[in-house]
Short mmCIF file of C-alpha atoms in Angstrom, two decimals:
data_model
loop_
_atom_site.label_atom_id
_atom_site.label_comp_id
_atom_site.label_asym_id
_atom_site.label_seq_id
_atom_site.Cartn_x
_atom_site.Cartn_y
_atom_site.Cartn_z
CA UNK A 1 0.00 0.00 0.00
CA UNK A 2 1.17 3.61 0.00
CA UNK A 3 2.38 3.71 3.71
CA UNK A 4 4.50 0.66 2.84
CA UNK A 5 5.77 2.42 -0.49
CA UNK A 6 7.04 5.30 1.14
CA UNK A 7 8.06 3.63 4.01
CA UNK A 8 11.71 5.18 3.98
CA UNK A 9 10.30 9.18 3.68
CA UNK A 10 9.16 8.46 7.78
CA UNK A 11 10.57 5.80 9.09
CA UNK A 12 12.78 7.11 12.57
CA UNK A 13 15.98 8.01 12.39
CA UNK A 14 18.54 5.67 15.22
CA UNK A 15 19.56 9.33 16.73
CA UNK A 16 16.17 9.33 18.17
CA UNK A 17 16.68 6.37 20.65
CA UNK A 18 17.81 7.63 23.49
CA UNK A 19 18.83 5.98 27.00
CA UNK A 20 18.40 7.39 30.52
CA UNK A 21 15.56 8.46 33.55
CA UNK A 22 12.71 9.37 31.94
CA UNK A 23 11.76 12.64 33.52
CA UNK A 24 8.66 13.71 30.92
CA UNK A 25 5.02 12.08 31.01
CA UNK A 26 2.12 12.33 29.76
CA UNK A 27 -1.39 10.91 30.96
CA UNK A 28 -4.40 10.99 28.73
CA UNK A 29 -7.81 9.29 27.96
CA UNK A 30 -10.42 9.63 24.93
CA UNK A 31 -14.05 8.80 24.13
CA UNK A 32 -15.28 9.40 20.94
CA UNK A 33 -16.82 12.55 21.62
CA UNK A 34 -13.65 14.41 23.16
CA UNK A 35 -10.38 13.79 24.18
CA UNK A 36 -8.13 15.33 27.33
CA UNK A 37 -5.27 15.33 29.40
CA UNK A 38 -1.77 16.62 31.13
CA UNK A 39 1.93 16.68 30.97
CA UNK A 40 3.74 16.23 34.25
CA UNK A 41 7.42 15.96 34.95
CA UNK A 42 9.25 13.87 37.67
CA UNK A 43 12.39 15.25 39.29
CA UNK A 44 15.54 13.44 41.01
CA UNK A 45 13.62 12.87 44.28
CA UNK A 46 10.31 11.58 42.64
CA UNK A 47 8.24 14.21 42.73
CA UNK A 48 5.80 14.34 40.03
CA UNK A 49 4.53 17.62 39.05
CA UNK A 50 1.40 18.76 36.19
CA UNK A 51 3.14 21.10 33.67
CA UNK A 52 -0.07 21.36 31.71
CA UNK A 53 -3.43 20.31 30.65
CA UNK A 54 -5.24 20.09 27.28
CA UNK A 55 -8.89 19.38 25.89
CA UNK A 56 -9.93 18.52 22.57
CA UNK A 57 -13.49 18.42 21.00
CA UNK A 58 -14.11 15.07 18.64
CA UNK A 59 -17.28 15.47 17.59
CA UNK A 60 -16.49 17.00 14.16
CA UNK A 61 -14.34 14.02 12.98
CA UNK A 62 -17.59 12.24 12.59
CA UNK A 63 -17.20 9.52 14.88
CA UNK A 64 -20.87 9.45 16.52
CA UNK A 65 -21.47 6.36 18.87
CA UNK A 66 -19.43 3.63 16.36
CA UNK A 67 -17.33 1.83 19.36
CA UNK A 68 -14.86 0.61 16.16
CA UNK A 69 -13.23 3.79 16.46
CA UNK A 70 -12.83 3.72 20.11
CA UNK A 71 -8.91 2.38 19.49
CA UNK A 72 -8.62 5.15 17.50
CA UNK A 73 -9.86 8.15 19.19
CA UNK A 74 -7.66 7.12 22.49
CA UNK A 75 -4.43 6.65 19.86
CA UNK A 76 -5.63 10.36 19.07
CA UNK A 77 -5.67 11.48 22.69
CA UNK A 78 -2.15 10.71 22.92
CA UNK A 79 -1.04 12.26 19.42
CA UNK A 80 -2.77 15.43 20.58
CA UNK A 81 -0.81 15.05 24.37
CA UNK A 82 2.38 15.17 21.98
CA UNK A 83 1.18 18.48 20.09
CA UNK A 84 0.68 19.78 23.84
CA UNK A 85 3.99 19.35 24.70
CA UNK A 86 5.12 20.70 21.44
CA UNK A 87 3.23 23.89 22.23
CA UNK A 88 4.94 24.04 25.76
CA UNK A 89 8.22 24.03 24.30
CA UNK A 90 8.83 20.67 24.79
CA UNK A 91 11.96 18.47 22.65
CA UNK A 92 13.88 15.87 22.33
CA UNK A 93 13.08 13.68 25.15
CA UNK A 94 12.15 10.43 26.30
CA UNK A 95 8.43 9.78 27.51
CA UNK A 96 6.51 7.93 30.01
CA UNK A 97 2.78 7.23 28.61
CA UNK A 98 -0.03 6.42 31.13
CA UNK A 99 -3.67 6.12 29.90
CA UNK A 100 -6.81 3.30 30.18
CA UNK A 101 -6.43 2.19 26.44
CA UNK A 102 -3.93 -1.26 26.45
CA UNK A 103 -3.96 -0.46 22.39
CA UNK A 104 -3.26 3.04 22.06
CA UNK A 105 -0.42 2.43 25.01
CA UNK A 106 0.76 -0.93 22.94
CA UNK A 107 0.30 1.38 19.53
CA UNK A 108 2.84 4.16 20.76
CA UNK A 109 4.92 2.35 22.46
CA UNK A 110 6.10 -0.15 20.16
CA UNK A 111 5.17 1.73 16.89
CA UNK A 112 3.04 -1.28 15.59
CA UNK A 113 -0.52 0.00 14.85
CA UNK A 114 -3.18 -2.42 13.67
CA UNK A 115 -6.48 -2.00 11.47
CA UNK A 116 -7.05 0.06 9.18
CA UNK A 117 -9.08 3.11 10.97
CA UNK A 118 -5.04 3.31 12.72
CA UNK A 119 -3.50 4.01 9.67
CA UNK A 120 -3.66 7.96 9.35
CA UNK A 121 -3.20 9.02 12.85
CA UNK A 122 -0.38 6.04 12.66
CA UNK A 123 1.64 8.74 9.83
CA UNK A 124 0.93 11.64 11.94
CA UNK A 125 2.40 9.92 15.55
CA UNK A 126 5.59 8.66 13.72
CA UNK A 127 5.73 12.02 12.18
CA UNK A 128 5.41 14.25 14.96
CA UNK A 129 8.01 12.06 17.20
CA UNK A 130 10.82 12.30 14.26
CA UNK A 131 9.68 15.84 14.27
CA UNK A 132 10.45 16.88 18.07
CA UNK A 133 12.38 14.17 19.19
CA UNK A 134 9.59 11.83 21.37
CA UNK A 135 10.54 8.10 22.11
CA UNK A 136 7.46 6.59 23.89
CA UNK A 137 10.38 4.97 25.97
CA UNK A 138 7.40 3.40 28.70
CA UNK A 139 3.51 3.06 28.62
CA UNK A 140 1.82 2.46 32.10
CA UNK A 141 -1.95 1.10 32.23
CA UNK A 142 -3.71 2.78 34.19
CA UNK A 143 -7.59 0.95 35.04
CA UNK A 144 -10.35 3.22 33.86
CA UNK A 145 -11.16 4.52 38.01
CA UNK A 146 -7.86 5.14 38.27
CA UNK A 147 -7.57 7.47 35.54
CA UNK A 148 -10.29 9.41 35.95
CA UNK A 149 -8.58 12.90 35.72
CA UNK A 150 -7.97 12.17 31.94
CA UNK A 151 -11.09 10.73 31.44
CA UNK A 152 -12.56 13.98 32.90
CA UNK A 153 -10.83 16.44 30.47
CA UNK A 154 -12.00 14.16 27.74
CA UNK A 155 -15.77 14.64 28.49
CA UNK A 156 -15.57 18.62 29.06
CA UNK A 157 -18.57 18.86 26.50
CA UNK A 158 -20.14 16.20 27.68
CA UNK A 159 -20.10 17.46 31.29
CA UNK A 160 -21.05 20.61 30.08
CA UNK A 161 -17.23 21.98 31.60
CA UNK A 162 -15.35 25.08 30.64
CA UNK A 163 -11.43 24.06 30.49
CA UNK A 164 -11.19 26.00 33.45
CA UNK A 165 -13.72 24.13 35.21
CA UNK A 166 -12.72 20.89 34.38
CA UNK A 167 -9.26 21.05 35.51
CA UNK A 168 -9.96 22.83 38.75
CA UNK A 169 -12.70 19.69 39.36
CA UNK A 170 -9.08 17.37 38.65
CA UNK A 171 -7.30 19.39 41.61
CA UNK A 172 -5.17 21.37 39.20
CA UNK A 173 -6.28 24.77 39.52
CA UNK A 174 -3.99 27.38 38.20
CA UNK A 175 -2.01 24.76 36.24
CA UNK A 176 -1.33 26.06 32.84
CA UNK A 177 -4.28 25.10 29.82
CA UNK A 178 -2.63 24.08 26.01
CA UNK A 179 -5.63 25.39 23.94
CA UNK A 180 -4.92 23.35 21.17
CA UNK A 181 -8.34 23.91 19.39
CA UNK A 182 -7.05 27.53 18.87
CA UNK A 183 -3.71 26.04 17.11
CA UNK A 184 -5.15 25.94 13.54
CA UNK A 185 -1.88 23.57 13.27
CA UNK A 186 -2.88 21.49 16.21
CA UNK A 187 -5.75 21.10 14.27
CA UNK A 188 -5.00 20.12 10.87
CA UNK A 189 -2.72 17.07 12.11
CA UNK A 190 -5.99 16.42 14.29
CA UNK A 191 -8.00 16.60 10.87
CA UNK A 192 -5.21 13.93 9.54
CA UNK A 193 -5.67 11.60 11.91
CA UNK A 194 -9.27 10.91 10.89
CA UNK A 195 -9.34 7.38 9.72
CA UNK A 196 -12.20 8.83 7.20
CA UNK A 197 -10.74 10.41 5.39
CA UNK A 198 -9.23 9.02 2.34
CA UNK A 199 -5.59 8.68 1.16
CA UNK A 200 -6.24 5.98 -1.54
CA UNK A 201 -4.03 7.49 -4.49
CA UNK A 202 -0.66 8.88 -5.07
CA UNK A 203 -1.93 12.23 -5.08
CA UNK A 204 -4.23 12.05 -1.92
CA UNK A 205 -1.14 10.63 -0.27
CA UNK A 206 0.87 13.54 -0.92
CA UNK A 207 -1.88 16.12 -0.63
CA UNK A 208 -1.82 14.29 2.98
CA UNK A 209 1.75 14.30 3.69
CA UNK A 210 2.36 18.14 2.63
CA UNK A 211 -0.74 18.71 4.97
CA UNK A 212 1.51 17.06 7.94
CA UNK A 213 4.43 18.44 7.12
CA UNK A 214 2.98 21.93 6.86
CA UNK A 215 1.35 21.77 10.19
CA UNK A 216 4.67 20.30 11.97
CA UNK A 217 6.91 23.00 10.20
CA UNK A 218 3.94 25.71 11.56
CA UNK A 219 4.21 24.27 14.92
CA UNK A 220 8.22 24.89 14.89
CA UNK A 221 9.70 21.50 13.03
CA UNK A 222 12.96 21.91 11.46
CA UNK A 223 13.17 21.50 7.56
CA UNK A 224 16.77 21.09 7.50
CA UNK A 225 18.20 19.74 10.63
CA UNK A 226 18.95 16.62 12.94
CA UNK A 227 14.91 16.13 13.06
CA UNK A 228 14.09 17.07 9.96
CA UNK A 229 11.06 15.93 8.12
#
């Protein structure tokens, strides 16, 4: 297929493995409807502390109440945790991943996505990590009660919850907000990730890929440099 065709324009460079504490997280959760999270950081003594926290709308990518694009929309949760962190400044480093979904975890962990509806959002992850330097380096599961401040940021709409609301409901109060819907790049990789739309020809496919490019160059991806793209 065309992923498997171009396979050498994105697959990750070795100079993006790294070795070391991880000291960057991220914690996240999806429904179909919306997705949500936070980035935290752990220092030398253990102390784990929320850097930021991000909300995103899913309605418009047409999911409804189709539970076959459950895998997908958590996978999403977690690209859209990585655009956070790209927004805060965030590079080059190596990442702890806790969420409720054992398939997005497995997916962006190990970089081996399954079924088709993974496929687009699967181009935008690999993407975005040879972009800024990410190595999904350990995924945690976290059981669905247990990760209930993720799962509360991903149901803002459906709890009727302003951003603000939401995250002082979590405890984090004051903690800085990644408005990603306002990043029209954040939201045209978001837009790519939608396993509906189609990239069934040569010329979709590129259409697609200048589309992700664009957006990662927008959000501050070198063209011409040890990540480049």
């Amino acid at each position: 297929d065309l992923i498997s065709r171009h396979q050498l324009r994105y697959a990750r460079s070795m100079k993006s493995f790294r070795s070391g504490p991880i000291k960057d997280g991220l914690e996240t959760d999806a429904a179909l409807q919306g997705a949500g999270g936070f980035r935290y950081e752990v220092s030398a003594e253990g102390v784990e502390v929320v850097k930021g926290g991000y909300a995103v709308n899913l309605t418009h990518l047409g999911f409804g109440v189709d539970s076959s694009f459950q895998n997908t929309s958590e996978f999403i949760g977690v690209i859209l945790g990585l655009v956070a962190m790209v927004s805060m400044g965030v590079r080059n480093v190596d990442l702890e991943l806790r969420g409720d979904s054992t398939a997005a975890l497995s997916w962006a962990e190990t970089e081996k996505f399954h079924g088709s509806n993974s496929t687009n959002a699967a181009m935008v992850f690999t993407l975005i990590c040879i972009a800024f330097g990410f190595n999904i380096r350990n995924a945690i599961h976290k059981p669905g009660e247990q990760n209930w401040r993720a799962d509360t940021l991903s149901r803002l709409e459906e709890k009727g919850m302003s951003m603000e609301e939401g995250m002082k409901s979590i405890g984090l109060e004051g903690v800085p907000i990644v408005r990603l819907e306002e990043n029209s790049n954040a939201m045209t990789l978001l837009r790519c990730c939608n396993p509906l739309r189609a990239v069934g020809n040569e010329e979709e496919f590129n259409d697609f890929w200048d589309e992700i490019r664009g957006a990662l160059v927008g959000l501050g991806a070198d063209e011409q440099g040890p990540n480049e793209i």
